[in-house]
């Protein structure tokens, strides 16, 4: 069967929509399947271009069996999200190769729609939505070819765009009012976040400097009113208490039933949107007030969520920058904060003893240690030299080149060796205000580690040795603090201002998408609907509102369509009615058919109507195409309409 | 009702050219719309007979020019010869000076010779050695051409095809018509025995009547929709020109007159569209030829 005319246009459009639909899937499908799909599409193109025959059904049957076996071998199980999508992708290509009738075409089109939806299984970014929209546009244009309508390419796309535009109001109503559930409907498996970057619950030399190579957003913050200056923006994350000579680990901490300090002093409100990192901890500006819902405050002032953060999480918090915790700190906590592994770093221990004997007072000791850091000509670098067994010794006395984890780790070691309780706090420091939407963006490259020491009558004090060595790190960010030639995420470099401008805009667009589309959870839906004036938006009232609005919209569109019809003259309406009357007998007038031809066709099919139809067609063509005086025209038209009404097929 | 003169002409013609009534009607419509006609078909299907027959029935003075590849413009237009008696050049009119000119196998001649004829068609006059000579009135050209895939042809360019109001194809006769043809007497003798059914004066009256046939706004809308579709749908390499739209309207009017109507109906437009638009449309892709393309055009445009 060679393809000609409309068949060919149909095949071209269907192939195009399958290609546009499957292309974005290529990244998540197994590579062998992507390759096979591409080959099948090329085959189809070849068939269409050269007007060849479609492959035989036997061949396709064998291909179906082969693909199914391969998918089962690849995924082990034939059910589930990924194998399902893979199978459908293969079937879509195969269906295209056997698309002979319009019915096959419909199957291809609807499979395309479903596969476009399936893109959201893999990710839900704004660009995915854009790609999906493009696919839907092309597929809808392909759908028009199935209705044997002779249109040009531009006309098909225009019609498709028009149809999608008509769907927009319905989409908005459903989006805003469809009752939301907390978890994604298709229950993404936990491994979907396997690749998330972020801080971990251990810290070794190099673990944070590796992280700074990622320009990915860690979280975004919107301050309510006052925005703290960069040097005050310490976002507290995992607190490291246990040291084994090389690695710092999160220690044990108790869950607190209430905030352990009396909140006082100036207060900063903010709303934080955390990207999923598949860990329990939340980040908070020091020191946090009451914890958000589904989270608790630990005895080391860390916020811990009740479940790993696997979806983007938004929470509101207050912070008290002037507050200090731990005035009456527990004895066991303080003991644990002085513990050191024996047999490590003898030189540092000796330095600690010297400092201790010179400064019996703990505050003076801290100041003396910081002075030591300042005077010893340390340099702050993203590419520190490797360290051996006595890592703190080697860093403090030999290499003197390091990143924040080196400074924090050796400072805490020094303090503990001198008998002052101390611990490492990891988290993020700084962040950058996006001038486009005013959100503070904190990236992985803002990851930081600092120290906390406990001083009698003062409680836990934040000490950041990095800030002593490289003040620009906390005041202006990483890019200012490290030497020019070192590896940094491209976008952090300030040399290309237009790159930054573009990045700001992209980030702001992504943020809006995250906040309002992906982050439109039950709570935000409730807030939004209340702002719109719905008193108590619940499942029931939302369904009613949704139905009513959709119904009204439908009525509006129907009314508009009727109004368009009403503009036709009564004669034309009667003429159309005649065609509708005869439609059940399969004798509907074709859009291009002239009145006499129509009457003749009807007369041949139903001889009983021949003379009546002939009269009607003659009168109608006389009225519509003849030259007649307006006075006689109206009467003649009325008589004709009567005739049409009296005709009983 | 069909005018008696027209029905008589059609009836006479159908007796000679068997089974080709619709082509005969189209030819007549073309002449009534004052356009020139191009008949494209294989040799031997009756192109020349048809032209001859029309000349005879319409009572027109007839000349035939056989086009060949070594033909020169002077062979068509005529030459000036030095007259020894008067001592000056005298113009000897060529075969183009006739009321009905049959230009046989027009695509066998070189473009130079073709253009001499086509200029005459456009201007209704010829210019030879600086002097302008008016052509007779009425002046019709019926050109025949072989399908362009045949060897030794110079296809007419689009701009010259456009000067023909219609292009029709005759096609093989059907079985019964062919049998009747084989059994009957020589067509040439039958034509010689025919009496004209119209005078030149009758023909002029009919042409005037054709141009007076009413075309309602709804019908002009339809013609415009058709033309618009050829320009915007992307199915055609180029759309129909305003000249083509005028030709379509004129041909539709003549067709309506032949059908005995005083107003043009969409059916009239659809009947002449393949012949009027077929040689003016080129498909965007390689699929389908002129007349079939015109059919798809008709089915793509709804009546307004």
Short mmCIF file of C-alpha atoms in Angstrom, two decimals, chain A residues 8-338:
data_model
loop_
_atom_site.label_atom_id
_atom_site.label_comp_id
_atom_site.label_asym_id
_atom_site.label_seq_id
_atom_site.Cartn_x
_atom_site.Cartn_y
_atom_site.Cartn_z
CA UNK A 8 1.10 10.68 3.39
CA UNK A 9 0.44 13.90 5.32
CA UNK A 10 -1.05 11.77 8.08
CA UNK A 11 1.99 9.49 8.20
CA UNK A 12 4.36 12.46 8.29
CA UNK A 13 2.45 14.11 11.13
CA UNK A 14 2.14 10.94 13.16
CA UNK A 15 5.84 10.17 12.77
CA UNK A 16 6.66 13.73 13.77
CA UNK A 17 4.54 13.60 16.89
CA UNK A 18 6.01 10.26 17.96
CA UNK A 19 9.51 11.68 17.50
CA UNK A 20 8.72 14.83 19.48
CA UNK A 21 7.07 12.72 22.19
CA UNK A 22 9.83 10.16 22.59
CA UNK A 23 12.87 12.45 22.23
CA UNK A 24 12.71 13.76 25.83
CA UNK A 25 12.30 10.19 27.09
CA UNK A 26 15.62 9.19 25.54
CA UNK A 27 17.52 10.28 28.66
CA UNK A 28 15.57 8.03 31.02
CA UNK A 29 15.02 4.99 28.76
CA UNK A 30 17.67 2.25 28.50
CA UNK A 31 20.11 3.21 25.76
CA UNK A 32 19.40 0.10 23.69
CA UNK A 33 15.72 0.99 23.66
CA UNK A 34 16.39 4.61 22.66
CA UNK A 35 18.55 3.33 19.82
CA UNK A 36 15.89 0.86 18.65
CA UNK A 37 13.18 3.51 18.85
CA UNK A 38 15.33 5.89 16.80
CA UNK A 39 15.95 3.15 14.22
CA UNK A 40 12.24 2.36 13.97
CA UNK A 41 11.44 6.05 13.48
CA UNK A 42 14.08 6.31 10.75
CA UNK A 43 12.60 3.24 9.11
CA UNK A 44 9.18 4.85 9.19
CA UNK A 45 10.63 8.06 7.69
CA UNK A 46 12.19 5.98 4.92
CA UNK A 47 8.86 4.29 4.24
CA UNK A 48 7.03 7.60 4.09
CA UNK A 49 9.65 9.35 1.96
CA UNK A 50 9.88 6.61 -0.61
CA UNK A 51 6.26 5.51 -0.52
CA UNK A 52 7.19 1.95 0.45
CA UNK A 53 5.03 -0.74 1.97
CA UNK A 54 4.61 -0.97 5.72
CA UNK A 55 6.33 -4.01 7.24
CA UNK A 56 4.31 -7.19 7.46
CA UNK A 57 2.40 -8.00 10.61
CA UNK A 58 4.46 -11.12 11.20
CA UNK A 59 7.64 -9.10 11.35
CA UNK A 60 6.01 -6.69 13.80
CA UNK A 61 4.76 -9.55 15.93
CA UNK A 62 8.29 -10.89 16.21
CA UNK A 63 9.52 -7.38 17.07
CA UNK A 64 6.89 -7.06 19.82
CA UNK A 65 7.98 -10.35 21.35
CA UNK A 66 11.65 -9.34 21.13
CA UNK A 67 11.09 -5.96 22.76
CA UNK A 68 9.03 -7.48 25.58
CA UNK A 69 11.72 -10.05 26.28
CA UNK A 70 14.41 -7.37 26.27
CA UNK A 71 12.45 -5.13 28.64
CA UNK A 72 11.86 -7.98 31.05
CA UNK A 73 15.56 -8.87 30.92
CA UNK A 74 16.61 -5.28 31.54
CA UNK A 75 14.24 -4.53 34.40
CA UNK A 76 13.91 -8.06 35.86
CA UNK A 77 10.22 -7.39 36.51
CA UNK A 78 7.76 -6.58 33.75
CA UNK A 79 5.59 -4.30 35.88
CA UNK A 80 6.15 -0.90 37.42
CA UNK A 81 6.71 2.63 36.29
CA UNK A 82 10.01 2.36 34.40
CA UNK A 83 9.44 -0.94 32.58
CA UNK A 84 5.91 0.23 31.78
CA UNK A 85 7.15 3.44 30.19
CA UNK A 86 9.85 1.53 28.31
CA UNK A 87 7.34 -0.97 26.93
CA UNK A 88 4.94 1.77 25.88
CA UNK A 89 7.75 3.65 24.12
CA UNK A 90 8.61 0.55 22.10
CA UNK A 91 4.95 -0.22 21.36
CA UNK A 92 4.37 3.33 20.21
CA UNK A 93 7.08 2.99 17.55
CA UNK A 94 5.77 -0.41 16.52
CA UNK A 95 2.21 0.85 16.30
CA UNK A 96 3.40 3.62 14.02
CA UNK A 97 4.89 1.00 11.71
CA UNK A 98 1.51 -0.66 11.35
CA UNK A 99 -0.62 2.48 11.27
CA UNK A 100 -2.75 1.88 8.18
CA UNK A 101 -6.22 3.09 9.05
CA UNK A 102 -7.36 6.25 10.84
CA UNK A 103 -8.19 4.00 13.78
CA UNK A 104 -4.49 3.09 14.13
CA UNK A 105 -3.78 6.79 13.90
CA UNK A 106 -6.03 7.49 16.89
CA UNK A 107 -4.21 4.83 18.90
CA UNK A 108 -0.87 6.44 18.06
CA UNK A 109 -2.13 9.90 18.98
CA UNK A 110 -3.53 8.84 22.34
CA UNK A 111 -0.42 6.81 23.15
CA UNK A 112 1.57 9.95 22.36
CA UNK A 113 -0.54 11.95 24.81
CA UNK A 114 0.02 9.35 27.49
CA UNK A 115 3.76 9.22 26.87
CA UNK A 116 3.88 13.00 27.20
CA UNK A 117 2.22 12.68 30.57
CA UNK A 118 4.75 10.00 31.48
CA UNK A 119 7.56 12.52 31.11
CA UNK A 120 6.51 13.91 34.45
CA UNK A 121 7.30 10.58 36.07
CA UNK A 122 10.98 11.29 35.47
CA UNK A 123 11.04 14.95 36.41
CA UNK A 124 8.76 17.90 36.77
CA UNK A 125 10.79 20.94 35.86
CA UNK A 126 9.52 23.88 33.92
CA UNK A 127 11.48 22.75 30.87
CA UNK A 128 9.76 19.35 30.98
CA UNK A 129 6.46 21.17 30.94
CA UNK A 130 7.61 23.21 27.93
CA UNK A 131 8.73 20.12 26.03
CA UNK A 132 5.46 18.39 26.86
CA UNK A 133 3.47 21.35 25.62
CA UNK A 134 5.36 21.27 22.33
CA UNK A 135 4.63 17.55 22.03
CA UNK A 136 0.95 18.11 22.74
CA UNK A 137 0.82 20.85 20.12
CA UNK A 138 2.32 18.63 17.43
CA UNK A 139 0.23 15.61 18.42
CA UNK A 140 -2.99 17.63 18.34
CA UNK A 141 -2.03 18.87 14.89
CA UNK A 142 -1.49 15.23 13.90
CA UNK A 143 -4.96 14.48 15.25
CA UNK A 144 -6.43 16.93 12.73
CA UNK A 145 -4.98 14.88 9.87
CA UNK A 146 -7.16 11.96 10.96
CA UNK A 147 -10.29 13.88 10.09
CA UNK A 148 -9.59 14.00 6.35
CA UNK A 149 -9.46 17.73 6.48
CA UNK A 150 -7.26 19.27 3.84
CA UNK A 151 -5.21 21.85 5.70
CA UNK A 152 -1.70 23.19 5.35
CA UNK A 153 1.00 22.74 7.97
CA UNK A 154 0.62 26.24 9.38
CA UNK A 155 -3.16 25.88 9.50
CA UNK A 156 -2.93 22.59 11.36
CA UNK A 157 -0.56 24.06 13.93
CA UNK A 158 -2.77 27.12 14.30
CA UNK A 159 -5.83 24.97 14.82
CA UNK A 160 -3.96 22.84 17.33
CA UNK A 161 -2.79 25.92 19.23
CA UNK A 162 -6.34 27.25 19.23
CA UNK A 163 -7.67 23.99 20.67
CA UNK A 164 -5.01 23.99 23.38
CA UNK A 165 -5.81 27.63 24.15
CA UNK A 166 -9.46 26.71 24.55
CA UNK A 167 -8.41 24.06 27.05
CA UNK A 168 -6.46 26.54 29.17
CA UNK A 169 -9.40 27.83 31.26
CA UNK A 170 -10.42 24.25 32.07
CA UNK A 171 -6.84 23.44 32.98
CA UNK A 172 -6.68 26.41 35.35
CA UNK A 173 -9.96 25.52 37.03
CA UNK A 174 -8.93 21.91 37.51
CA UNK A 175 -5.48 22.90 38.70
CA UNK A 176 -6.72 25.36 41.29
CA UNK A 177 -9.71 23.43 42.53
CA UNK A 178 -8.95 19.74 42.13
CA UNK A 179 -8.53 18.45 45.69
CA UNK A 180 -4.84 17.98 46.34
CA UNK A 181 -3.17 15.06 48.03
CA UNK A 182 0.13 15.34 49.82
CA UNK A 183 2.14 12.68 48.04
CA UNK A 184 2.55 12.53 44.27
CA UNK A 185 -0.17 10.29 42.86
CA UNK A 186 2.19 7.82 41.27
CA UNK A 187 4.29 7.38 44.44
CA UNK A 188 7.81 7.96 43.23
CA UNK A 189 10.16 5.32 44.58
CA UNK A 190 12.81 6.35 47.09
CA UNK A 191 15.66 5.81 44.68
CA UNK A 192 14.35 8.63 42.56
CA UNK A 193 16.49 10.89 44.73
CA UNK A 194 19.59 8.71 44.81
CA UNK A 195 21.60 11.35 43.07
CA UNK A 196 20.68 14.30 45.28
CA UNK A 197 23.67 16.28 46.37
CA UNK A 198 23.97 17.94 49.73
CA UNK A 199 25.62 17.77 53.09
CA UNK A 200 26.07 14.38 54.67
CA UNK A 201 26.20 13.19 58.25
CA UNK A 202 29.98 12.86 58.17
CA UNK A 203 32.72 15.32 57.41
CA UNK A 204 36.22 14.49 56.17
CA UNK A 205 38.77 16.86 54.69
CA UNK A 206 37.54 17.51 51.15
CA UNK A 207 33.89 16.58 51.61
CA UNK A 208 32.64 20.14 51.61
CA UNK A 209 35.07 21.50 49.04
CA UNK A 210 33.76 18.82 46.67
CA UNK A 211 30.26 20.05 47.28
CA UNK A 212 31.16 23.61 46.33
CA UNK A 213 31.70 22.50 42.76
CA UNK A 214 27.94 22.17 42.39
CA UNK A 215 25.97 25.27 41.52
CA UNK A 216 22.69 23.48 42.34
CA UNK A 217 20.21 25.24 44.57
CA UNK A 218 20.09 23.85 48.12
CA UNK A 219 17.19 25.97 49.26
CA UNK A 220 15.51 29.30 48.67
CA UNK A 221 14.43 31.74 51.33
CA UNK A 222 11.97 34.59 51.36
CA UNK A 223 12.48 36.92 54.29
CA UNK A 224 9.51 38.60 55.80
CA UNK A 225 10.73 42.15 56.26
CA UNK A 226 14.31 42.39 57.45
CA UNK A 227 16.98 40.53 55.49
CA UNK A 228 20.04 39.74 57.66
CA UNK A 229 23.42 40.77 56.19
CA UNK A 230 25.57 38.00 54.63
CA UNK A 231 27.86 37.67 57.64
CA UNK A 232 24.87 36.75 59.84
CA UNK A 233 23.41 34.18 57.48
CA UNK A 234 24.59 30.94 59.10
CA UNK A 235 22.17 28.14 58.09
CA UNK A 236 22.55 25.46 60.68
CA UNK A 237 22.60 21.85 59.51
CA UNK A 238 24.13 18.63 60.90
CA UNK A 239 26.18 19.15 64.08
CA UNK A 240 29.31 16.98 64.24
CA UNK A 241 30.36 15.79 67.64
CA UNK A 242 32.35 12.55 67.25
CA UNK A 243 35.86 12.56 65.85
CA UNK A 244 37.96 9.48 65.12
CA UNK A 245 41.10 11.23 63.97
CA UNK A 246 39.98 11.67 60.40
CA UNK A 247 36.21 11.80 60.12
CA UNK A 248 33.69 13.88 62.03
CA UNK A 249 30.34 12.24 62.67
CA UNK A 250 26.99 13.40 63.93
CA UNK A 251 26.75 12.52 67.59
CA UNK A 252 23.74 11.49 69.57
CA UNK A 253 21.30 14.18 70.52
CA UNK A 254 18.02 14.17 72.34
CA UNK A 255 14.73 15.26 70.94
CA UNK A 256 13.43 18.31 72.76
CA UNK A 257 9.77 18.72 73.51
CA UNK A 258 10.06 22.50 73.60
CA UNK A 259 12.57 25.18 72.71
CA UNK A 260 15.33 24.93 75.36
CA UNK A 261 16.08 28.64 75.48
CA UNK A 262 13.81 31.53 76.27
CA UNK A 263 13.15 33.27 72.99
CA UNK A 264 13.99 36.96 73.20
CA UNK A 265 15.64 39.73 71.26
CA UNK A 266 15.21 40.73 67.62
CA UNK A 267 13.44 38.26 65.42
CA UNK A 268 13.60 37.42 61.72
CA UNK A 269 10.74 35.67 59.95
CA UNK A 270 11.31 33.72 56.78
CA UNK A 271 9.89 31.02 54.58
CA UNK A 272 12.33 28.41 53.36
CA UNK A 273 11.81 26.08 50.36
CA UNK A 274 14.16 23.16 50.68
CA UNK A 275 15.12 21.10 47.63
CA UNK A 276 14.82 17.35 48.29
CA UNK A 277 18.06 15.89 49.69
CA UNK A 278 16.74 12.56 50.99
CA UNK A 279 17.98 13.31 54.54
CA UNK A 280 16.21 14.07 57.75
CA UNK A 281 17.65 17.42 58.69
CA UNK A 282 16.22 20.82 57.85
CA UNK A 283 18.24 23.99 57.67
CA UNK A 284 17.51 26.98 59.85
CA UNK A 285 18.98 30.37 60.52
CA UNK A 286 20.70 30.38 63.91
CA UNK A 287 19.03 30.09 66.34
CA UNK A 288 15.61 28.81 65.33
CA UNK A 289 12.36 29.48 67.16
CA UNK A 290 9.51 26.97 67.36
CA UNK A 291 10.02 24.10 64.86
CA UNK A 292 7.63 23.78 61.88
CA UNK A 293 5.01 21.06 61.62
CA UNK A 294 6.37 17.52 61.25
CA UNK A 295 9.80 18.53 62.59
CA UNK A 296 11.45 18.60 66.00
CA UNK A 297 14.27 20.52 67.58
CA UNK A 298 17.19 18.45 68.89
CA UNK A 299 19.33 19.18 71.90
CA UNK A 300 22.13 20.43 69.61
CA UNK A 301 19.64 22.93 68.08
CA UNK A 302 19.32 21.00 64.87
CA UNK A 303 15.92 20.76 63.16
CA UNK A 304 15.04 17.19 62.24
CA UNK A 305 12.15 16.25 60.02
CA UNK A 306 10.05 13.22 60.80
CA UNK A 307 10.60 11.77 57.33
CA UNK A 308 13.40 12.12 54.79
CA UNK A 309 12.95 15.19 52.60
CA UNK A 310 12.05 13.57 49.30
CA UNK A 311 9.89 16.27 47.87
CA UNK A 312 10.48 19.96 47.82
CA UNK A 313 9.52 21.14 51.30
CA UNK A 314 8.38 24.58 52.32
CA UNK A 315 8.33 25.73 55.93
CA UNK A 316 8.07 28.99 57.85
CA UNK A 317 10.42 29.75 60.71
CA UNK A 318 11.59 32.52 62.92
CA UNK A 319 15.19 33.11 63.92
CA UNK A 320 16.72 34.91 66.89
CA UNK A 321 20.21 36.01 65.83
CA UNK A 322 21.10 37.47 69.23
CA UNK A 323 20.17 34.38 71.18
CA UNK A 324 22.63 31.96 72.77
CA UNK A 325 21.81 28.45 73.84
CA UNK A 326 23.29 26.09 76.34
CA UNK A 327 23.69 28.23 79.44
CA UNK A 328 22.84 25.27 81.62
CA UNK A 329 24.18 22.65 79.24
CA UNK A 330 24.03 19.04 80.27
CA UNK A 331 27.21 17.59 81.84
CA UNK A 332 27.24 14.58 79.50
CA UNK A 333 26.94 16.78 76.47
CA UNK A 334 29.92 18.84 77.61
CA UNK A 335 31.94 15.72 78.32
CA UNK A 336 31.20 14.37 74.87
CA UNK A 337 32.22 17.73 73.42
CA UNK A 338 35.71 17.35 74.90
#
